[in-house]
Amino acid sequence: MPLRRIFGFGYDRLGRRALLYTLSFVLLVLTAAPLLGATRTAAAAEAAGSAKTSEGYVYVIPIQMEVANGLASFVDRAFAEAEGAGASLIVLDIDTPGGSLASAEDIGKRIRASKVETVAFVSGKAASAGAYLALNADRLVMSPGSTIGSAMVVNGSGQAVESPKIVSHWTSEMVAAAELNGRPPEIAAGMVDPERTVELKELGRTKAKGEIISLTAEEARKVGYADATAGSIGELLSESGLQDRSVVSLKPTILERVAQTVTQPGISTLLLIVGIAGILIELLVPGFGVPGIVGLAAFALYFFGQGIAGFAGMESIVFFIAGVALLVLEMFVPSFGILGLLGAAGIIGGIVTAAYDTGDAMRSLGWALLVALVLVVIVAYIFRRKGIWNRFILKDQLTSEQGYVPHADVRESWIGREGVAVSALRPAGIAEVDGKRIDVVTSGEFVDRGRRVRVTSTDGTRILVEEVR
């Protein structure tokens, strides 16, 4: 059913407003796309420039945040720059509580594929996914007071995940990372699986069931996990014979920091809620403007962040814009809902393909739609006097003040007038009153043709008469 049939006479304004927002979104995307391309081009140019001047430099890449989707794109860019510059060494400065296992696996692959020797320097804690990243490096150096381990799989609430399939997969990933450089695999397994019993002979203790392994810097050195300990990166370089090399410390750009923030599952879902709710509220509650602008900005930020992180391509944005355009077109072209369904599919496709994980994106979109609808209902109720329900109610009135004369008023003018029965009234028939033939009815008595009759009253659509005696 076309939207104009739902919203009635107000669809013209609704359609114009929706079209305006669609064009505004397209403008924002077209404005952001060159910026997005320029950011990547600048990073590539910076790497190319470094290649000419920084050969033999040591590149330090900080991993001092939660391991999330946006971090993978930063690490990939940093490794590409270091490799392009012909760096002698890449130092991963790790201090993280962990994070997304999927993101950790992607970063781990990038570390293993590095053309430059890598050293994981644990300056704080390398917990969970952080431990996995550290084990993928060619060497592992820890600062006094730092820790590594505690890689048990947990959900978003911090509760242990008991799925044997997930635990087994992550255990095998940790074991494989440990075996890369000859580290004891059973210790890596003990960092993940609390059900395993692991002998820690060098430490004189045993990891019992229900525990997970976490090692201090000294303990990690004793069991063969840490190759050395160092108080700083400078000390690490001195022990490696690279103290004369210049150090290039890489940091995420502002845009990469934005991407790391907005690509987090909770923030992405929040942006979708604001985007959906803002646009719907703007379309339903006239005269605001702010919800539409905020909703549009939320969608733009969602796609912009996913694009900076390297997840969303132009095809995702095209899907989304095409979906919105089809929904707008549904307002004007009756298509029995086909254009509306295609538009919804386009919007969903754009949002989902722009995300790092399709399954997570679908779940986020489902929750966002549910919460957004609740917000729309609440706002609609609060501002019900602003006209939202008037889209479903015809308020035009045909009053006598506007020149309209109801039929009842016309019939009432016949009361008291007399005429002649043109046909027999049994009890209904035709009478001629003041030269006009009208349909009349008696109260039940019969009146012969040619008799005089008088109009006594009008009742709904009837004109009642009686015989004049």
CSV table of C-alpha atoms in Angstrom, one decimal:
chain,number,residue,atom,x,y,z
A,1,MET,CA,0.0,0.0,0.0
A,2,PRO,CA,1.5,3.4,-0.9
A,3,LEU,CA,2.3,5.7,2.0
A,4,ARG,CA,0.1,8.4,0.6
A,5,ARG,CA,-2.9,6.1,1.2
A,6,ILE,CA,-1.8,5.8,4.8
A,7,PHE,CA,-1.1,9.5,5.5
A,8,GLY,CA,-3.9,10.8,3.4
A,9,PHE,CA,-3.9,14.4,2.3
A,10,GLY,CA,-0.6,15.3,4.1
A,11,TYR,CA,1.6,13.1,1.9
A,12,ASP,CA,2.7,15.9,-0.4
A,13,ARG,CA,4.5,17.7,2.4
A,14,LEU,CA,5.7,14.4,3.8
A,15,GLY,CA,7.1,13.4,0.4
A,16,ARG,CA,8.8,16.8,-0.1
A,17,ARG,CA,10.4,16.6,3.3
A,18,ALA,CA,11.6,13.0,2.8
A,19,LEU,CA,13.0,14.0,-0.6
A,20,LEU,CA,14.8,16.9,1.0
A,21,TYR,CA,16.5,14.7,3.6
A,22,THR,CA,17.4,12.1,0.9
A,23,LEU,CA,19.2,14.8,-1.1
A,24,SER,CA,20.8,16.1,2.0
A,25,PHE,CA,22.2,12.7,2.9
A,26,VAL,CA,23.5,12.2,-0.6
A,27,LEU,CA,25.2,15.6,-0.3
A,28,LEU,CA,26.8,14.6,3.0
A,29,VAL,CA,28.1,11.3,1.5
A,30,LEU,CA,29.5,13.0,-1.6
A,31,THR,CA,31.2,15.5,0.7
A,32,ALA,CA,32.6,12.8,3.0
A,33,ALA,CA,33.7,10.4,0.2
A,34,PRO,CA,36.6,12.7,-1.0
A,35,LEU,CA,37.7,13.3,2.6
A,36,LEU,CA,37.7,9.5,3.2
A,37,GLY,CA,39.7,9.0,0.1
A,38,ALA,CA,42.0,11.8,0.9
A,39,THR,CA,42.7,10.3,4.4
A,40,ARG,CA,43.8,7.0,2.8
A,41,THR,CA,45.8,8.8,0.1
A,42,ALA,CA,47.6,10.9,2.8
A,43,ALA,CA,48.5,7.8,4.8
A,44,ALA,CA,49.9,6.2,1.7
A,45,ALA,CA,51.8,9.3,0.8
A,46,GLU,CA,53.2,9.5,4.3
A,47,ALA,CA,54.4,6.0,4.1
A,48,ALA,CA,56.0,6.6,0.7
A,49,GLY,CA,57.7,9.7,2.0
A,50,SER,CA,59.0,7.7,5.0
A,51,ALA,CA,60.4,5.1,2.8
A,52,LYS,CA,62.8,7.7,1.4
A,53,THR,CA,64.1,9.0,4.7
A,54,SER,CA,63.5,6.5,7.5
A,55,GLU,CA,65.2,3.3,6.4
A,56,GLY,CA,66.4,1.5,9.4
A,57,TYR,CA,64.1,3.3,11.8
A,58,VAL,CA,62.2,1.5,14.6
A,59,TYR,CA,58.5,1.8,14.4
A,60,VAL,CA,56.4,1.7,17.6
A,61,ILE,CA,52.7,0.9,17.2
A,62,PRO,CA,50.7,1.4,20.4
A,63,ILE,CA,48.0,-1.1,21.2
A,64,GLN,CA,46.8,0.6,24.4
A,65,MET,CA,43.0,0.4,24.0
A,66,GLU,CA,40.3,-2.2,23.8
A,67,VAL,CA,40.8,-4.6,20.8
A,68,ALA,CA,38.0,-3.6,18.6
A,69,ASN,CA,37.0,-3.3,14.9
A,70,GLY,CA,38.7,0.1,14.3
A,71,LEU,CA,42.0,-1.0,15.8
A,72,ALA,CA,42.5,-3.5,13.0
A,73,SER,CA,42.5,-0.8,10.3
A,74,PHE,CA,45.0,1.3,12.3
A,75,VAL,CA,47.4,-1.6,12.8
A,76,ASP,CA,47.1,-2.5,9.1
A,77,ARG,CA,47.9,1.0,8.1
A,78,ALA,CA,50.8,1.3,10.6
A,79,PHE,CA,52.4,-2.0,9.4
A,80,ALA,CA,52.1,-0.9,5.7
A,81,GLU,CA,53.8,2.3,6.5
A,82,ALA,CA,56.6,0.6,8.4
A,83,GLU,CA,57.2,-2.0,5.7
A,84,GLY,CA,57.1,0.7,3.0
A,85,ALA,CA,59.7,2.6,4.9
A,86,GLY,CA,62.0,-0.4,5.2
A,87,ALA,CA,62.0,-0.3,9.0
A,88,SER,CA,64.4,-2.5,11.0
A,89,LEU,CA,62.0,-3.4,13.7
A,90,ILE,CA,58.3,-3.0,14.6
A,91,VAL,CA,57.5,-2.8,18.3
A,92,LEU,CA,54.0,-3.4,19.5
A,93,ASP,CA,53.5,-1.5,22.7
A,94,ILE,CA,50.7,-3.5,24.4
A,95,ASP,CA,48.6,-2.5,27.3
A,96,THR,CA,45.1,-3.7,26.8
A,97,PRO,CA,42.4,-5.6,28.7
A,98,GLY,CA,41.4,-7.5,25.5
A,99,GLY,CA,38.3,-7.1,23.4
A,100,SER,CA,36.9,-8.6,20.2
A,101,LEU,CA,38.3,-12.0,19.4
A,102,ALA,CA,37.4,-11.6,15.7
A,103,SER,CA,39.4,-8.3,15.5
A,104,ALA,CA,42.3,-10.0,17.4
A,105,GLU,CA,42.4,-12.8,14.8
A,106,ASP,CA,42.6,-10.2,12.0
A,107,ILE,CA,45.4,-8.3,13.7
A,108,GLY,CA,47.2,-11.5,14.5
A,109,LYS,CA,47.2,-12.4,10.8
A,110,ARG,CA,48.7,-9.0,10.0
A,111,ILE,CA,51.4,-9.5,12.6
A,112,ARG,CA,52.4,-12.9,11.2
A,113,ALA,CA,52.4,-11.6,7.7
A,114,SER,CA,54.8,-8.7,8.5
A,115,LYS,CA,57.9,-8.3,6.3
A,116,VAL,CA,59.6,-6.7,9.3
A,117,GLU,CA,60.7,-8.3,12.5
A,118,THR,CA,58.1,-7.7,15.3
A,119,VAL,CA,58.6,-7.5,19.1
A,120,ALA,CA,55.6,-7.4,21.5
A,121,PHE,CA,56.5,-5.1,24.4
A,122,VAL,CA,54.0,-5.6,27.2
A,123,SER,CA,54.2,-2.4,29.1
A,124,GLY,CA,51.0,-3.0,31.2
A,125,LYS,CA,48.8,-6.0,30.7
A,126,ALA,CA,48.2,-8.2,27.8
A,127,ALA,CA,45.0,-9.9,28.8
A,128,SER,CA,42.6,-12.0,26.7
A,129,ALA,CA,42.9,-10.8,23.1
A,130,GLY,CA,46.0,-8.8,24.0
A,131,ALA,CA,47.8,-12.0,25.0
A,132,TYR,CA,47.0,-13.5,21.6
A,133,LEU,CA,48.5,-10.5,19.9
A,134,ALA,CA,51.6,-10.7,22.0
A,135,LEU,CA,52.1,-14.4,21.2
A,136,ASN,CA,52.0,-13.7,17.4
A,137,ALA,CA,55.0,-11.5,17.5
A,138,ASP,CA,58.5,-12.8,16.7
A,139,ARG,CA,59.7,-11.9,20.2
A,140,LEU,CA,58.0,-11.1,23.5
A,141,VAL,CA,59.5,-8.6,26.0
A,142,MET,CA,57.7,-7.6,29.2
A,143,SER,CA,58.2,-4.7,31.6
A,144,PRO,CA,58.5,-5.4,35.4
A,145,GLY,CA,55.0,-5.4,36.9
A,146,SER,CA,53.2,-6.3,33.6
A,147,THR,CA,51.1,-9.4,33.1
A,148,ILE,CA,50.0,-11.7,30.3
A,149,GLY,CA,47.2,-14.3,30.1
A,150,SER,CA,43.6,-14.4,31.4
A,151,ALA,CA,42.3,-15.2,27.9
A,152,MET,CA,39.1,-16.9,29.0
A,153,VAL,CA,36.3,-16.2,26.5
A,154,VAL,CA,33.6,-14.0,28.0
A,155,ASN,CA,30.4,-12.3,26.7
A,156,GLY,CA,29.6,-8.6,26.7
A,157,SER,CA,28.5,-8.8,30.3
A,158,GLY,CA,31.8,-10.3,31.4
A,159,GLN,CA,30.3,-13.8,32.0
A,160,ALA,CA,32.3,-16.8,30.9
A,161,VAL,CA,31.2,-18.3,27.6
A,162,GLU,CA,30.5,-22.0,28.1
A,163,SER,CA,30.1,-23.0,24.5
A,164,PRO,CA,32.5,-25.9,23.9
A,165,LYS,CA,32.8,-24.9,20.2
A,166,ILE,CA,33.9,-21.3,20.9
A,167,VAL,CA,36.2,-22.3,23.8
A,168,SER,CA,37.8,-25.0,21.7
A,169,HIS,CA,38.3,-22.6,18.7
A,170,TRP,CA,39.9,-19.9,20.8
A,171,THR,CA,42.1,-22.4,22.7
A,172,SER,CA,43.4,-23.8,19.4
A,173,GLU,CA,44.1,-20.2,18.2
A,174,MET,CA,46.1,-19.4,21.4
A,175,VAL,CA,48.0,-22.7,21.1
A,176,ALA,CA,48.9,-22.1,17.5
A,177,ALA,CA,50.2,-18.6,18.3
A,178,ALA,CA,52.3,-20.0,21.2
A,179,GLU,CA,53.8,-22.7,18.9
A,180,LEU,CA,54.9,-20.1,16.4
A,181,ASN,CA,58.0,-19.4,18.4
A,182,GLY,CA,58.4,-22.5,20.5
A,183,ARG,CA,56.4,-21.4,23.5
A,184,PRO,CA,54.8,-24.2,25.7
A,185,PRO,CA,51.4,-24.7,24.1
A,186,GLU,CA,49.8,-26.2,27.2
A,187,ILE,CA,50.3,-22.9,29.0
A,188,ALA,CA,48.5,-21.0,26.3
A,189,ALA,CA,45.6,-23.5,26.5
A,190,GLY,CA,45.5,-23.0,30.3
A,191,MET,CA,45.1,-19.2,29.7
A,192,VAL,CA,41.8,-19.9,27.9
A,193,ASP,CA,40.2,-23.2,29.2
A,194,PRO,CA,39.5,-23.3,33.0
A,195,GLU,CA,38.8,-27.0,32.8
A,196,ARG,CA,42.4,-27.9,31.9
A,197,THR,CA,45.0,-29.0,34.5
A,198,VAL,CA,48.4,-27.6,33.6
A,199,GLU,CA,51.7,-28.3,35.4
A,200,LEU,CA,53.8,-25.2,35.8
A,201,LYS,CA,57.0,-26.9,37.0
A,202,GLU,CA,59.2,-23.9,36.6
A,203,LEU,CA,56.9,-22.0,39.0
A,204,GLY,CA,56.5,-25.0,41.4
A,205,ARG,CA,52.7,-25.0,41.1
A,206,THR,CA,49.8,-26.6,39.2
A,207,LYS,CA,46.9,-24.8,37.5
A,208,ALA,CA,43.9,-26.6,38.9
A,209,LYS,CA,40.4,-26.8,37.2
A,210,GLY,CA,38.4,-23.7,37.6
A,211,GLU,CA,41.5,-21.5,37.2
A,212,ILE,CA,43.0,-19.7,34.3
A,213,ILE,CA,46.7,-18.8,33.9
A,214,SER,CA,47.9,-15.2,34.2
A,215,LEU,CA,51.7,-14.7,34.4
A,216,THR,CA,53.8,-11.8,35.7
A,217,ALA,CA,56.8,-10.7,33.7
A,218,GLU,CA,59.2,-12.8,35.8
A,219,GLU,CA,56.9,-15.8,35.7
A,220,ALA,CA,56.6,-15.5,31.9
A,221,ARG,CA,60.4,-15.4,31.6
A,222,LYS,CA,60.8,-18.5,33.7
A,223,VAL,CA,58.3,-20.6,31.7
A,224,GLY,CA,59.7,-19.5,28.4
A,225,TYR,CA,57.0,-17.1,27.3
A,226,ALA,CA,58.9,-13.8,27.7
A,227,ASP,CA,62.2,-13.7,25.9
A,228,ALA,CA,63.4,-10.8,28.2
A,229,THR,CA,62.3,-8.1,30.5
A,230,ALA,CA,62.9,-4.4,29.9
A,231,GLY,CA,61.8,-1.3,31.8
A,232,SER,CA,61.2,0.8,28.6
A,233,ILE,CA,61.3,0.6,24.9
A,234,GLY,CA,64.6,2.4,25.0
A,235,GLU,CA,66.0,-0.4,27.2
A,236,LEU,CA,64.6,-3.0,24.9
A,237,LEU,CA,66.3,-1.4,21.9
A,238,SER,CA,69.6,-1.2,23.8
A,239,GLU,CA,69.4,-5.0,24.6
A,240,SER,CA,68.7,-5.6,20.9
A,241,GLY,CA,71.6,-3.5,19.7
A,242,LEU,CA,69.4,-0.9,18.0
A,243,GLN,CA,69.9,1.9,20.4
A,244,ASP,CA,71.4,4.1,17.6
A,245,ARG,CA,68.2,3.8,15.5
A,246,SER,CA,65.7,6.6,15.4
A,247,VAL,CA,62.2,5.8,16.7
A,248,VAL,CA,59.0,6.6,14.8
A,249,SER,CA,56.0,6.5,17.2
A,250,LEU,CA,52.8,6.0,15.2
A,251,LYS,CA,49.4,7.2,16.6
A,252,PRO,CA,45.9,6.8,15.3
A,253,THR,CA,44.7,9.9,13.4
A,254,ILE,CA,41.6,11.8,14.6
A,255,LEU,CA,39.5,10.1,11.9
A,256,GLU,CA,40.8,6.6,13.0
A,257,ARG,CA,39.9,7.4,16.6
A,258,VAL,CA,36.4,8.4,15.4
A,259,ALA,CA,36.2,5.1,13.5
A,260,GLN,CA,37.4,3.1,16.5
A,261,THR,CA,34.6,4.7,18.6
A,262,VAL,CA,31.7,4.6,16.2
A,263,THR,CA,32.4,1.0,15.0
A,264,GLN,CA,32.1,-0.4,18.5
A,265,PRO,CA,28.9,-2.6,18.6
A,266,GLY,CA,27.1,-0.5,21.3
A,267,ILE,CA,27.9,2.8,19.6
A,268,SER,CA,26.9,1.5,16.1
A,269,THR,CA,23.5,0.4,17.5
A,270,LEU,CA,23.0,3.7,19.2
A,271,LEU,CA,23.7,5.5,16.0
A,272,LEU,CA,21.1,3.3,14.2
A,273,ILE,CA,18.5,4.0,16.9
A,274,VAL,CA,19.1,7.8,16.7
A,275,GLY,CA,19.0,7.6,12.9
A,276,ILE,CA,15.8,5.6,12.5
A,277,ALA,CA,14.0,7.4,15.4
A,278,GLY,CA,15.1,10.9,14.2
A,279,ILE,CA,13.9,10.4,10.6
A,280,LEU,CA,10.6,8.8,11.6
A,281,ILE,CA,9.8,11.5,14.2
A,282,GLU,CA,10.6,14.2,11.7
A,283,LEU,CA,8.3,12.7,9.2
A,284,LEU,CA,5.4,12.2,11.6
A,285,VAL,CA,5.6,15.2,13.8
A,286,PRO,CA,5.6,18.4,11.7
A,287,GLY,CA,7.4,21.6,12.4
A,288,PHE,CA,10.4,20.3,14.3
A,289,GLY,CA,13.5,19.9,12.0
A,290,VAL,CA,15.9,19.0,14.7
A,291,PRO,CA,15.1,15.2,14.8
A,292,GLY,CA,15.5,14.9,11.1
A,293,ILE,CA,18.9,16.6,11.2
A,294,VAL,CA,20.1,14.5,14.1
A,295,GLY,CA,18.9,11.3,12.5
A,296,LEU,CA,20.6,12.2,9.2
A,297,ALA,CA,23.8,13.1,11.0
A,298,ALA,CA,23.7,9.7,12.9
A,299,PHE,CA,23.4,7.7,9.7
A,300,ALA,CA,26.1,9.8,8.0
A,301,LEU,CA,28.4,9.2,11.1
A,302,TYR,CA,27.6,5.5,11.0
A,303,PHE,CA,28.7,5.1,7.3
A,304,PHE,CA,31.6,7.5,7.7
A,305,GLY,CA,33.0,5.6,10.6
A,306,GLN,CA,32.6,2.3,8.9
A,307,GLY,CA,34.3,3.7,5.8
A,308,ILE,CA,37.3,5.1,7.7
A,309,ALA,CA,37.7,1.7,9.4
A,310,GLY,CA,37.8,0.1,6.0
A,311,PHE,CA,34.6,-1.9,6.3
A,312,ALA,CA,32.1,0.1,4.2
A,313,GLY,CA,32.6,0.7,0.5
A,314,MET,CA,30.7,3.0,-1.8
A,315,GLU,CA,28.4,0.1,-2.7
A,316,SER,CA,27.0,0.1,0.9
A,317,ILE,CA,26.3,3.8,0.7
A,318,VAL,CA,24.7,3.4,-2.8
A,319,PHE,CA,22.5,0.6,-1.4
A,320,PHE,CA,21.3,2.8,1.4
A,321,ILE,CA,20.6,5.9,-0.7
A,322,ALA,CA,18.8,3.7,-3.3
A,323,GLY,CA,16.7,2.3,-0.5
A,324,VAL,CA,15.7,5.7,0.8
A,325,ALA,CA,15.0,6.9,-2.8
A,326,LEU,CA,12.7,3.9,-3.4
A,327,LEU,CA,10.8,4.6,-0.2
A,328,VAL,CA,10.3,8.2,-1.2
A,329,LEU,CA,9.1,7.1,-4.7
A,330,GLU,CA,6.6,4.8,-3.0
A,331,MET,CA,4.9,7.9,-1.7
A,332,PHE,CA,4.1,9.0,-5.2
A,333,VAL,CA,3.9,5.9,-7.3
A,334,PRO,CA,1.3,3.2,-6.4
A,335,SER,CA,3.2,-0.1,-6.6
A,336,PHE,CA,1.2,-2.3,-4.2
A,337,GLY,CA,4.1,-2.1,-1.7
A,338,ILE,CA,6.8,-3.4,-4.1
A,339,LEU,CA,8.8,-0.2,-4.1
A,340,GLY,CA,8.5,0.0,-0.3
A,341,LEU,CA,9.8,-3.5,0.1
A,342,LEU,CA,12.7,-2.9,-2.3
A,343,GLY,CA,13.5,0.3,-0.4
A,344,ALA,CA,13.6,-1.4,2.9
A,345,ALA,CA,15.8,-4.1,1.5
A,346,GLY,CA,18.2,-1.5,0.1
A,347,ILE,CA,18.4,0.3,3.5
A,348,ILE,CA,19.0,-3.0,5.4
A,349,GLY,CA,21.5,-4.1,2.8
A,350,GLY,CA,23.4,-0.8,3.0
A,351,ILE,CA,23.6,-0.9,6.8
A,352,VAL,CA,24.6,-4.6,7.0
A,353,THR,CA,27.2,-4.6,4.3
A,354,ALA,CA,28.8,-1.5,5.8
A,355,ALA,CA,29.5,-3.3,9.1
A,356,TYR,CA,32.4,-5.5,10.1
A,357,ASP,CA,30.3,-8.5,10.9
A,358,THR,CA,27.0,-9.2,9.1
A,359,GLY,CA,25.4,-11.2,11.9
A,360,ASP,CA,26.2,-8.5,14.5
A,361,ALA,CA,24.9,-5.8,12.2
A,362,MET,CA,21.6,-7.6,11.7
A,363,ARG,CA,21.2,-8.0,15.4
A,364,SER,CA,22.1,-4.4,16.0
A,365,LEU,CA,19.6,-3.3,13.3
A,366,GLY,CA,16.8,-5.4,14.9
A,367,TRP,CA,17.4,-3.9,18.3
A,368,ALA,CA,17.7,-0.4,16.9
A,369,LEU,CA,14.5,-0.7,15.0
A,370,LEU,CA,12.6,-2.0,18.0
A,371,VAL,CA,13.9,0.7,20.4
A,372,ALA,CA,13.4,3.4,17.7
A,373,LEU,CA,9.7,2.4,17.2
A,374,VAL,CA,9.2,2.7,21.0
A,375,LEU,CA,10.7,6.1,21.0
A,376,VAL,CA,8.6,7.2,18.1
A,377,VAL,CA,5.4,6.0,19.8
A,378,ILE,CA,6.4,7.9,23.0
A,379,VAL,CA,7.1,11.1,21.1
A,380,ALA,CA,3.9,10.7,19.0
A,381,TYR,CA,1.9,10.5,22.2
A,382,ILE,CA,3.6,13.5,23.9
A,383,PHE,CA,3.1,15.6,20.8
A,384,ARG,CA,-0.2,14.2,19.7
A,385,ARG,CA,-1.7,17.8,19.7
A,386,LYS,CA,0.9,18.8,17.2
A,387,GLY,CA,-0.9,17.1,14.4
A,388,ILE,CA,0.5,13.6,14.3
A,389,TRP,CA,-2.9,11.9,14.6
A,390,ASN,CA,-4.4,14.5,12.2
A,391,ARG,CA,-2.7,12.6,9.4
A,392,PHE,CA,-5.2,9.8,9.9
A,393,ILE,CA,-8.3,12.0,10.4
A,394,LEU,CA,-10.1,14.2,7.9
A,395,LYS,CA,-10.7,17.5,9.6
A,396,ASP,CA,-12.3,19.5,6.8
A,397,GLN,CA,-15.9,20.5,7.5
A,398,LEU,CA,-18.6,21.7,5.1
A,399,THR,CA,-20.4,24.3,7.1
A,400,SER,CA,-23.2,26.7,6.2
A,401,GLU,CA,-20.8,29.6,7.1
A,402,GLN,CA,-18.6,28.4,4.2
A,403,GLY,CA,-21.5,28.4,1.8
A,404,TYR,CA,-22.5,24.7,2.1
A,405,VAL,CA,-26.2,24.0,2.7
A,406,PRO,CA,-27.0,20.7,4.3
A,407,HIS,CA,-29.8,18.6,2.9
A,408,ALA,CA,-31.7,18.8,6.2
A,409,ASP,CA,-31.9,22.5,6.0
A,410,VAL,CA,-33.4,22.3,2.4
A,411,ARG,CA,-36.0,19.8,3.6
A,412,GLU,CA,-37.0,21.9,6.6
A,413,SER,CA,-37.9,24.7,4.3
A,414,TRP,CA,-40.8,22.6,2.9
A,415,ILE,CA,-42.5,22.4,6.3
A,416,GLY,CA,-46.0,24.0,6.3
A,417,ARG,CA,-46.3,24.2,2.5
A,418,GLU,CA,-49.2,22.6,0.7
A,419,GLY,CA,-49.4,20.8,-2.6
A,420,VAL,CA,-51.2,18.1,-4.5
A,421,ALA,CA,-50.6,14.3,-4.5
A,422,VAL,CA,-49.4,13.5,-8.0
A,423,SER,CA,-49.7,9.8,-7.3
A,424,ALA,CA,-51.5,7.8,-4.8
A,425,LEU,CA,-49.6,7.8,-1.5
A,426,ARG,CA,-49.6,4.2,-0.1
A,427,PRO,CA,-48.1,5.6,2.1
A,428,ALA,CA,-45.2,6.8,-0.1
A,429,GLY,CA,-45.5,8.5,-3.4
A,430,ILE,CA,-45.0,11.8,-5.3
A,431,ALA,CA,-46.4,15.2,-4.5
A,432,GLU,CA,-46.1,18.5,-6.3
A,433,VAL,CA,-45.4,21.4,-3.9
A,434,ASP,CA,-44.8,24.9,-5.2
A,435,GLY,CA,-44.4,23.6,-8.7
A,436,LYS,CA,-41.8,21.0,-7.7
A,437,ARG,CA,-42.2,17.2,-7.6
A,438,ILE,CA,-40.8,15.7,-4.5
A,439,ASP,CA,-40.8,12.2,-2.9
A,440,VAL,CA,-43.1,12.2,0.2
A,441,VAL,CA,-44.5,9.7,2.7
A,442,THR,CA,-47.5,9.8,5.0
A,443,SER,CA,-47.6,8.6,8.6
A,444,GLY,CA,-49.3,5.5,7.5
A,445,GLU,CA,-52.7,6.5,6.0
A,446,PHE,CA,-53.4,6.3,2.3
A,447,VAL,CA,-54.1,9.4,0.2
A,448,ASP,CA,-55.7,9.3,-3.2
A,449,ARG,CA,-54.2,11.0,-6.2
A,450,GLY,CA,-55.3,14.6,-6.7
A,451,ARG,CA,-55.9,15.2,-3.0
A,452,ARG,CA,-54.4,18.3,-1.2
A,453,VAL,CA,-51.5,17.5,1.1
A,454,ARG,CA,-49.4,19.6,3.6
A,455,VAL,CA,-45.8,19.0,4.6
A,456,THR,CA,-45.7,18.4,8.4
A,457,SER,CA,-42.1,17.6,9.1
A,458,THR,CA,-38.9,16.1,7.8
A,459,ASP,CA,-37.3,13.0,9.3
A,460,GLY,CA,-33.8,12.2,8.1
A,461,THR,CA,-34.1,11.7,4.4
A,462,ARG,CA,-38.0,11.6,4.4
A,463,ILE,CA,-40.5,14.4,3.9
A,464,LEU,CA,-43.7,13.6,5.8
A,465,VAL,CA,-47.2,14.9,4.6
A,466,GLU,CA,-50.8,14.7,5.6
A,467,GLU,CA,-54.0,15.1,3.7
A,468,VAL,CA,-55.7,18.6,4.0
A,469,ARG,CA,-59.3,18.1,4.9
